[in-house]
Amino acid sequence: MRHIIAVLLENEAGALSRVAGLFSARGYNIESLTVAPTDDPTLSRMTLVTTGNDEIVEQIKKQLNKLIDTVKLVDLSEGDHIEREMMMVKVRAERPDREELKRLVDIFRAKIIDVTDVSYVIELTGASRKLDAFIDALPDGLIIEVVRSGPTGIARGAKGLTL
Amino acid sequence: MSLTAAQPDGAAPELSGAEIVIQALVDEGVELVFGYPGGSVLHIYDALFQQGSLKHILVRHEQAAAHAADGYARATGKCGVCLVTSGPGATNAVTGIATAYMDSIPLVVLTGQVPTPFIGSDAFQEVDTVGITRPCVKHNFLVKDVRDLALTIRKAFHIATTGRPGPVVIDIPKDVTDPNNKIPYIYPREIKLRSYNPVEKGHLGQIRKAVDLMLAAKRPVFYTGGGVVLGDGAAQLTELVKATGFPITSTLMGLGAFPMTDPQFLGMLGMHGTYEANMAMHETDVLIAIGARFDDRVTGKIEHFCPHAQIIHIDVDPSSIAKNVKVDVPIVGQVANVLADMLRLYREQQPKASAPAIQDWWAKIRDWRALDCLKYPTNTNAIKPQFAVETLYKVTDGELYLTSDVGQHQMFAAQFYPFDKPRRWINSGGLGTMGYGLPAAIGAQLAHPEAQVACISGDASILMCIQELATCQQYRLPIKVILLNNGYMGMVRQWQELFYESRYSHSYVDALPDFVKLSESFGHVGMRVERPEQLEDAMREAFAMRDRFVFMDVIVDPTENVYPMIAAGKGHHEMQLSPSHAARELA
């Protein structure tokens, strides 16, 4: 089963490699991992997506908690939560395709953030599946480049993952 | 001379980074540092030279520095400290660090590093120490600013010694120890890390559940590990086991936490455990696991592990629980605290419940015991390694601090030298590091100068850190090495005999040195014993030399194997007994 785990880490050099090293050393799956400092500059927040049966995911959480740099951890998939991923797609946008691309951008509530005579850069944010659907919907052969942030997530409701 | 002589105005003393390293260790209560100098730690060694509070032990290889600090830690319960230079100094220490990590031994390892401006430039003797050691430390630090040095050292000791202990590396670039850059020094006494809060007390509700299970058990058994020794829970364990009357078995790492000569003790369990211990594991209905981690050498094939048991597991590390085996009652907490609570609740509950009906269980265990699974032939002209260990036990009254290398001799020692006290049996269980024994004995002997310390070893293992004979001479350490010399890598040879149709691929140790002359060349006493009837007198003679290092080269039967044995992939009930037992019908 897929799990999305949010981790508050001490914003120390090497904290990220400790997490990455843990996953490779113990043979855990890692689908994506994003990390950035939070409003508190001493803390980083990491979101990682992993898969495994209940026992493995339980071990993953225990091992993450065991890292000295881990301050707090929550398995967002255990409750209601919101996931968002950001993507930028560079597409070939020449005369015959430009209108069709513009319509797709509107349908998906995406944005065109860079324009040349022959290309667009499209920005789209949403659940990862929506991003997949947008890529599927693009006419064949137009994609030049895709960059995705990997999902981040937050729990619904008033409670927060804070100190 | 202390580096923190009070300033006239009462202000904090001004110290360089190098002086801070030394003074912080002194303030931490460290007595001994095991190390080897080199370019990146020269400032620290210069500060060491100019003070008198901290004793430094010069080893002959950085691996031995880590092992000696580790042996010191295991023999005392204190944190071991070592100091090595950058590059090869650090990489040599890695085997010792990994050894400590696998057995959860508290170490602080100070490594020199190239000056900060050179980091990442492939400078002379530069290596990414923090990167290399990351998977085999509890935590590590790179200190880039001298102002962070004292706090980092305090953090390192705190992390190394609390919770589930482990090694912590502090990597210190040379410019951070610059003798010309002095800053005010204050050693922080209290430390709080928001991201690190090991659990102290166990959950009382869970402990109550465990006690209920124990009171209802028909075939209970305690299975205890190194965590009881590390958590200083031996006294509490002994009291609880006595109060319950249950049988107890122990892992290799836990030997001595409960007196091994006590009738309630079934012997070690696992791959080379006793018949009665492994059969008890197979048939138990309530397993009380304490400070043990269900290692593959203990469990055998997981599918066959304790098929009838409800499992209680006490451990300070939550990630140890339910890692390999499903647990019914997990209890996270310091072993000593949990056992004290458990004993109290057990005594409160006991009168209310009917006395546990475990007489039948003990009868069964007595039958298993009657098999005498450790029995070995004694009417031989060759010295049997088992006989050598039994003689060692007799000669030393079981009072040794005994370190060991890895292989057959290690198993024979675990089977035939019953320890009645914790911290007496010092060996590399998790990583299985050949070469551990001699440097570990150095640490143990320095920790207990008056005690008798011996290292039991094999002719292959001993050569892996043989250079430490020089260290033993320099510090006049009266260690006794008991070399069970069979001319083979015995355990490798045993596996090749049993599982590779006796194709002894490279397990024969050709061109062994003359160990007697070798020891003598280092200034030690060397002895060789070749006949069983000479052994006891020779050992008495060796141990009577209270102020000499004696190397006993004991020539043993080259083809003896360790039994019983559970082959890889088999369950506890599928033990292989020695050929002399094999003819007999098993219960």
PDB file of N, CA and C in Angstrom, chain B residues 395-464:
ATOM      1  N   VAL B 395      40.613 -23.305  36.378  1.00  0.00           N
ATOM      2  CA  VAL B 395      41.810 -22.626  36.864  1.00  0.00           C
ATOM      3  C   VAL B 395      41.504 -21.203  37.327  1.00  0.00           C
ATOM      4  N   THR B 396      40.514 -20.564  36.699  1.00  0.00           N
ATOM      5  CA  THR B 396      40.229 -19.155  37.012  1.00  0.00           C
ATOM      6  C   THR B 396      38.987 -18.994  37.880  1.00  0.00           C
ATOM      7  N   ASP B 397      38.434 -20.104  38.371  1.00  0.00           N
ATOM      8  CA  ASP B 397      37.235 -20.072  39.223  1.00  0.00           C
ATOM      9  C   ASP B 397      36.079 -19.307  38.586  1.00  0.00           C
ATOM     10  N   GLY B 398      36.051 -19.237  37.282  1.00  0.00           N
ATOM     11  CA  GLY B 398      34.943 -18.550  36.608  1.00  0.00           C
ATOM     12  C   GLY B 398      34.944 -17.047  36.796  1.00  0.00           C
ATOM     13  N   GLU B 399      36.085 -16.508  37.231  1.00  0.00           N
ATOM     14  CA  GLU B 399      36.117 -15.083  37.597  1.00  0.00           C
ATOM     15  C   GLU B 399      36.726 -14.180  36.525  1.00  0.00           C
ATOM     16  N   LEU B 400      37.012 -14.727  35.365  1.00  0.00           N
ATOM     17  CA  LEU B 400      37.692 -13.938  34.335  1.00  0.00           C
ATOM     18  C   LEU B 400      36.808 -12.843  33.744  1.00  0.00           C
ATOM     19  N   TYR B 401      37.466 -11.794  33.265  1.00  0.00           N
ATOM     20  CA  TYR B 401      36.915 -10.998  32.181  1.00  0.00           C
ATOM     21  C   TYR B 401      37.455 -11.677  30.922  1.00  0.00           C
ATOM     22  N   LEU B 402      36.589 -12.292  30.160  1.00  0.00           N
ATOM     23  CA  LEU B 402      37.048 -13.101  29.036  1.00  0.00           C
ATOM     24  C   LEU B 402      36.599 -12.467  27.725  1.00  0.00           C
ATOM     25  N   THR B 403      37.572 -12.055  26.914  1.00  0.00           N
ATOM     26  CA  THR B 403      37.233 -11.561  25.587  1.00  0.00           C
ATOM     27  C   THR B 403      37.453 -12.688  24.593  1.00  0.00           C
ATOM     28  N   SER B 404      36.859 -12.527  23.432  1.00  0.00           N
ATOM     29  CA  SER B 404      36.961 -13.598  22.456  1.00  0.00           C
ATOM     30  C   SER B 404      37.028 -13.019  21.057  1.00  0.00           C
ATOM     31  N   ASP B 405      37.622 -13.796  20.168  1.00  0.00           N
ATOM     32  CA  ASP B 405      37.531 -13.481  18.758  1.00  0.00           C
ATOM     33  C   ASP B 405      36.301 -14.181  18.196  1.00  0.00           C
ATOM     34  N   VAL B 406      36.321 -14.514  16.942  1.00  0.00           N
ATOM     35  CA  VAL B 406      35.103 -15.026  16.320  1.00  0.00           C
ATOM     36  C   VAL B 406      35.359 -16.366  15.655  1.00  0.00           C
ATOM     37  N   GLY B 407      34.518 -17.329  15.959  1.00  0.00           N
ATOM     38  CA  GLY B 407      34.629 -18.648  15.351  1.00  0.00           C
ATOM     39  C   GLY B 407      34.334 -19.729  16.362  1.00  0.00           C
ATOM     40  N   GLN B 408      34.904 -20.909  16.134  1.00  0.00           N
ATOM     41  CA  GLN B 408      34.623 -22.054  17.008  1.00  0.00           C
ATOM     42  C   GLN B 408      34.983 -21.766  18.459  1.00  0.00           C
ATOM     43  N   HIS B 409      36.173 -21.172  18.674  1.00  0.00           N
ATOM     44  CA  HIS B 409      36.606 -20.934  20.060  1.00  0.00           C
ATOM     45  C   HIS B 409      35.611 -20.055  20.807  1.00  0.00           C
ATOM     46  N   GLN B 410      34.976 -19.126  20.063  1.00  0.00           N
ATOM     47  CA  GLN B 410      33.982 -18.229  20.655  1.00  0.00           C
ATOM     48  C   GLN B 410      32.766 -19.034  21.140  1.00  0.00           C
ATOM     49  N   MET B 411      32.331 -19.967  20.311  1.00  0.00           N
ATOM     50  CA  MET B 411      31.179 -20.787  20.690  1.00  0.00           C
ATOM     51  C   MET B 411      31.535 -21.732  21.842  1.00  0.00           C
ATOM     52  N   PHE B 412      32.736 -22.328  21.774  1.00  0.00           N
ATOM     53  CA  PHE B 412      33.147 -23.215  22.875  1.00  0.00           C
ATOM     54  C   PHE B 412      33.206 -22.439  24.188  1.00  0.00           C
ATOM     55  N   ALA B 413      33.697 -21.206  24.122  1.00  0.00           N
ATOM     56  CA  ALA B 413      33.764 -20.406  25.345  1.00  0.00           C
ATOM     57  C   ALA B 413      32.362 -20.142  25.880  1.00  0.00           C
ATOM     58  N   ALA B 414      31.437 -19.807  24.974  1.00  0.00           N
ATOM     59  CA  ALA B 414      30.064 -19.509  25.396  1.00  0.00           C
ATOM     60  C   ALA B 414      29.402 -20.754  25.990  1.00  0.00           C
ATOM     61  N   GLN B 415      29.778 -21.916  25.498  1.00  0.00           N
ATOM     62  CA  GLN B 415      29.154 -23.153  25.978  1.00  0.00           C
ATOM     63  C   GLN B 415      29.784 -23.671  27.271  1.00  0.00           C
ATOM     64  N   PHE B 416      31.099 -23.457  27.429  1.00  0.00           N
ATOM     65  CA  PHE B 416      31.811 -24.170  28.506  1.00  0.00           C
ATOM     66  C   PHE B 416      32.408 -23.258  29.585  1.00  0.00           C
ATOM     67  N   TYR B 417      32.195 -21.946  29.477  1.00  0.00           N
ATOM     68  CA  TYR B 417      32.680 -21.062  30.533  1.00  0.00           C
ATOM     69  C   TYR B 417      31.470 -20.320  31.092  1.00  0.00           C
ATOM     70  N   PRO B 418      30.789 -20.891  32.101  1.00  0.00           N
ATOM     71  CA  PRO B 418      29.570 -20.259  32.593  1.00  0.00           C
ATOM     72  C   PRO B 418      29.850 -18.998  33.419  1.00  0.00           C
ATOM     73  N   PHE B 419      29.396 -17.875  32.899  1.00  0.00           N
ATOM     74  CA  PHE B 419      29.603 -16.597  33.588  1.00  0.00           C
ATOM     75  C   PHE B 419      28.469 -16.373  34.579  1.00  0.00           C
ATOM     76  N   ASP B 420      28.827 -15.989  35.770  1.00  0.00           N
ATOM     77  CA  ASP B 420      27.790 -15.700  36.765  1.00  0.00           C
ATOM     78  C   ASP B 420      27.562 -14.202  36.951  1.00  0.00           C
ATOM     79  N   LYS B 421      28.345 -13.401  36.277  1.00  0.00           N
ATOM     80  CA  LYS B 421      28.195 -11.944  36.433  1.00  0.00           C
ATOM     81  C   LYS B 421      28.152 -11.291  35.050  1.00  0.00           C
ATOM     82  N   PRO B 422      27.424 -10.184  34.940  1.00  0.00           N
ATOM     83  CA  PRO B 422      27.399  -9.474  33.657  1.00  0.00           C
ATOM     84  C   PRO B 422      28.728  -8.759  33.387  1.00  0.00           C
ATOM     85  N   ARG B 423      28.946  -8.413  32.142  1.00  0.00           N
ATOM     86  CA  ARG B 423      30.113  -7.646  31.671  1.00  0.00           C
ATOM     87  C   ARG B 423      31.419  -8.423  31.761  1.00  0.00           C
ATOM     88  N   ARG B 424      31.328  -9.761  31.994  1.00  0.00           N
ATOM     89  CA  ARG B 424      32.536 -10.576  32.063  1.00  0.00           C
ATOM     90  C   ARG B 424      32.855 -11.200  30.708  1.00  0.00           C
ATOM     91  N   TRP B 425      31.852 -11.345  29.866  1.00  0.00           N
ATOM     92  CA  TRP B 425      31.985 -12.035  28.580  1.00  0.00           C
ATOM     93  C   TRP B 425      31.919 -10.973  27.485  1.00  0.00           C
ATOM     94  N   ILE B 426      33.030 -10.791  26.802  1.00  0.00           N
ATOM     95  CA  ILE B 426      33.185  -9.640  25.907  1.00  0.00           C
ATOM     96  C   ILE B 426      33.545 -10.156  24.524  1.00  0.00           C
ATOM     97  N   ASN B 427      32.601 -10.084  23.609  1.00  0.00           N
ATOM     98  CA  ASN B 427      32.862 -10.615  22.265  1.00  0.00           C
ATOM     99  C   ASN B 427      32.009  -9.909  21.230  1.00  0.00           C
ATOM    100  N   SER B 428      32.409 -10.045  19.969  1.00  0.00           N
ATOM    101  CA  SER B 428      31.693  -9.390  18.882  1.00  0.00           C
ATOM    102  C   SER B 428      30.610 -10.336  18.372  1.00  0.00           C
ATOM    103  N   GLY B 429      29.385 -10.105  18.840  1.00  0.00           N
ATOM    104  CA  GLY B 429      28.296 -11.008  18.489  1.00  0.00           C
ATOM    105  C   GLY B 429      27.602 -10.627  17.197  1.00  0.00           C
ATOM    106  N   GLY B 430      27.326  -9.351  17.041  1.00  0.00           N
ATOM    107  CA  GLY B 430      26.537  -8.911  15.890  1.00  0.00           C
ATOM    108  C   GLY B 430      27.333  -8.902  14.607  1.00  0.00           C
ATOM    109  N   LEU B 431      28.464  -8.193  14.610  1.00  0.00           N
ATOM    110  CA  LEU B 431      29.246  -8.080  13.375  1.00  0.00           C
ATOM    111  C   LEU B 431      30.140  -9.298  13.178  1.00  0.00           C
ATOM    112  N   GLY B 432      30.502  -9.968  14.282  1.00  0.00           N
ATOM    113  CA  GLY B 432      31.368 -11.139  14.158  1.00  0.00           C
ATOM    114  C   GLY B 432      32.740 -10.769  13.636  1.00  0.00           C
ATOM    115  N   THR B 433      33.411  -9.869  14.356  1.00  0.00           N
ATOM    116  CA  THR B 433      34.674  -9.318  13.887  1.00  0.00           C
ATOM    117  C   THR B 433      35.860 -10.125  14.389  1.00  0.00           C
ATOM    118  N   MET B 434      36.504 -10.882  13.498  1.00  0.00           N
ATOM    119  CA  MET B 434      37.764 -11.525  13.865  1.00  0.00           C
ATOM    120  C   MET B 434      38.785 -10.425  14.127  1.00  0.00           C
ATOM    121  N   GLY B 435      39.624 -10.613  15.133  1.00  0.00           N
ATOM    122  CA  GLY B 435      40.589  -9.580  15.498  1.00  0.00           C
ATOM    123  C   GLY B 435      40.114  -8.708  16.646  1.00  0.00           C
ATOM    124  N   TYR B 436      38.898  -8.941  17.116  1.00  0.00           N
ATOM    125  CA  TYR B 436      38.327  -8.115  18.186  1.00  0.00           C
ATOM    126  C   TYR B 436      38.959  -8.418  19.544  1.00  0.00           C
ATOM    127  N   GLY B 437      39.256  -9.686  19.781  1.00  0.00           N
ATOM    128  CA  GLY B 437      39.547 -10.151  21.135  1.00  0.00           C
ATOM    129  C   GLY B 437      40.725  -9.502  21.827  1.00  0.00           C
ATOM    130  N   LEU B 438      41.863  -9.436  21.148  1.00  0.00           N
ATOM    131  CA  LEU B 438      43.062  -8.917  21.815  1.00  0.00           C
ATOM    132  C   LEU B 438      42.924  -7.429  22.170  1.00  0.00           C
ATOM    133  N   PRO B 439      42.558  -6.568  21.218  1.00  0.00           N
ATOM    134  CA  PRO B 439      42.365  -5.166  21.615  1.00  0.00           C
ATOM    135  C   PRO B 439      41.258  -4.977  22.645  1.00  0.00           C
ATOM    136  N   ALA B 440      40.199  -5.772  22.565  1.00  0.00           N
ATOM    137  CA  ALA B 440      39.131  -5.649  23.574  1.00  0.00           C
ATOM    138  C   ALA B 440      39.676  -6.000  24.953  1.00  0.00           C
ATOM    139  N   ALA B 441      40.584  -6.989  25.000  1.00  0.00           N
ATOM    140  CA  ALA B 441      41.192  -7.355  26.289  1.00  0.00           C
ATOM    141  C   ALA B 441      42.034  -6.202  26.836  1.00  0.00           C
ATOM    142  N   ILE B 442      42.676  -5.451  25.939  1.00  0.00           N
ATOM    143  CA  ILE B 442      43.437  -4.276  26.360  1.00  0.00           C
ATOM    144  C   ILE B 442      42.512  -3.298  27.081  1.00  0.00           C
ATOM    145  N   GLY B 443      41.359  -3.042  26.475  1.00  0.00           N
ATOM    146  CA  GLY B 443      40.383  -2.141  27.096  1.00  0.00           C
ATOM    147  C   GLY B 443      39.900  -2.670  28.434  1.00  0.00           C
ATOM    148  N   ALA B 444      39.605  -3.965  28.489  1.00  0.00           N
ATOM    149  CA  ALA B 444      39.080  -4.553  29.731  1.00  0.00           C
ATOM    150  C   ALA B 444      40.143  -4.535  30.837  1.00  0.00           C
ATOM    151  N   GLN B 445      41.395  -4.836  30.467  1.00  0.00           N
ATOM    152  CA  GLN B 445      42.461  -4.874  31.477  1.00  0.00           C
ATOM    153  C   GLN B 445      42.754  -3.473  32.020  1.00  0.00           C
ATOM    154  N   LEU B 446      42.734  -2.476  31.145  1.00  0.00           N
ATOM    155  CA  LEU B 446      42.962  -1.108  31.609  1.00  0.00           C
ATOM    156  C   LEU B 446      41.807  -0.633  32.489  1.00  0.00           C
ATOM    157  N   ALA B 447      40.614  -1.126  32.194  1.00  0.00           N
ATOM    158  CA  ALA B 447      39.452  -0.756  33.007  1.00  0.00           C
ATOM    159  C   ALA B 447      39.528  -1.398  34.380  1.00  0.00           C
ATOM    160  N   HIS B 448      40.063  -2.614  34.429  1.00  0.00           N
ATOM    161  CA  HIS B 448      40.131  -3.356  35.697  1.00  0.00           C
ATOM    162  C   HIS B 448      41.564  -3.854  35.893  1.00  0.00           C
ATOM    163  N   PRO B 449      42.471  -2.971  36.302  1.00  0.00           N
ATOM    164  CA  PRO B 449      43.889  -3.346  36.375  1.00  0.00           C
ATOM    165  C   PRO B 449      44.142  -4.523  37.306  1.00  0.00           C
ATOM    166  N   GLU B 450      43.312  -4.708  38.320  1.00  0.00           N
ATOM    167  CA  GLU B 450      43.558  -5.760  39.299  1.00  0.00           C
ATOM    168  C   GLU B 450      42.926  -7.088  38.894  1.00  0.00           C
ATOM    169  N   ALA B 451      42.014  -7.044  37.928  1.00  0.00           N
ATOM    170  CA  ALA B 451      41.270  -8.260  37.581  1.00  0.00           C
ATOM    171  C   ALA B 451      42.058  -9.117  36.598  1.00  0.00           C
ATOM    172  N   GLN B 452      41.689 -10.405  36.527  1.00  0.00           N
ATOM    173  CA  GLN B 452      42.301 -11.282  35.539  1.00  0.00           C
ATOM    174  C   GLN B 452      41.514 -11.189  34.241  1.00  0.00           C
ATOM    175  N   VAL B 453      42.242 -10.835  33.208  1.00  0.00           N
ATOM    176  CA  VAL B 453      41.629 -10.672  31.897  1.00  0.00           C
ATOM    177  C   VAL B 453      42.295 -11.654  30.950  1.00  0.00           C
ATOM    178  N   ALA B 454      41.481 -12.374  30.200  1.00  0.00           N
ATOM    179  CA  ALA B 454      42.038 -13.287  29.208  1.00  0.00           C
ATOM    180  C   ALA B 454      41.320 -13.098  27.888  1.00  0.00           C
ATOM    181  N   CYS B 455      42.027 -13.455  26.831  1.00  0.00           N
ATOM    182  CA  CYS B 455      41.448 -13.426  25.498  1.00  0.00           C
ATOM    183  C   CYS B 455      41.521 -14.839  24.945  1.00  0.00           C
ATOM    184  N   ILE B 456      40.360 -15.393  24.630  1.00  0.00           N
ATOM    185  CA  ILE B 456      40.372 -16.701  23.993  1.00  0.00           C
ATOM    186  C   ILE B 456      40.288 -16.470  22.490  1.00  0.00           C
ATOM    187  N   SER B 457      41.142 -17.159  21.759  1.00  0.00           N
ATOM    188  CA  SER B 457      41.219 -16.832  20.343  1.00  0.00           C
ATOM    189  C   SER B 457      41.537 -18.078  19.526  1.00  0.00           C
ATOM    190  N   GLY B 458      41.568 -17.892  18.225  1.00  0.00           N
ATOM    191  CA  GLY B 458      41.954 -18.957  17.306  1.00  0.00           C
ATOM    192  C   GLY B 458      43.165 -18.515  16.515  1.00  0.00           C
ATOM    193  N   ASP B 459      43.786 -19.474  15.850  1.00  0.00           N
ATOM    194  CA  ASP B 459      45.030 -19.131  15.154  1.00  0.00           C
ATOM    195  C   ASP B 459      44.774 -18.208  13.963  1.00  0.00           C
ATOM    196  N   ALA B 460      43.548 -18.195  13.430  1.00  0.00           N
ATOM    197  CA  ALA B 460      43.239 -17.267  12.340  1.00  0.00           C
ATOM    198  C   ALA B 460      42.879 -15.889  12.881  1.00  0.00           C
ATOM    199  N   SER B 461      41.983 -15.850  13.866  1.00  0.00           N
ATOM    200  CA  SER B 461      41.537 -14.562  14.419  1.00  0.00           C
ATOM    201  C   SER B 461      42.683 -13.750  15.001  1.00  0.00           C
ATOM    202  N   ILE B 462      43.548 -14.417  15.769  1.00  0.00           N
ATOM    203  CA  ILE B 462      44.547 -13.665  16.537  1.00  0.00           C
ATOM    204  C   ILE B 462      45.456 -12.867  15.613  1.00  0.00           C
ATOM    205  N   LEU B 463      45.687 -13.407  14.396  1.00  0.00           N
ATOM    206  CA  LEU B 463      46.606 -12.719  13.488  1.00  0.00           C
ATOM    207  C   LEU B 463      46.009 -11.438  12.920  1.00  0.00           C
ATOM    208  N   MET B 464      44.720 -11.258  13.087  1.00  0.00           N
ATOM    209  CA  MET B 464      44.094 -10.071  12.506  1.00  0.00           C
ATOM    210  C   MET B 464      44.392  -8.785  13.279  1.00  0.00           C
TER     211      MET B 464
END
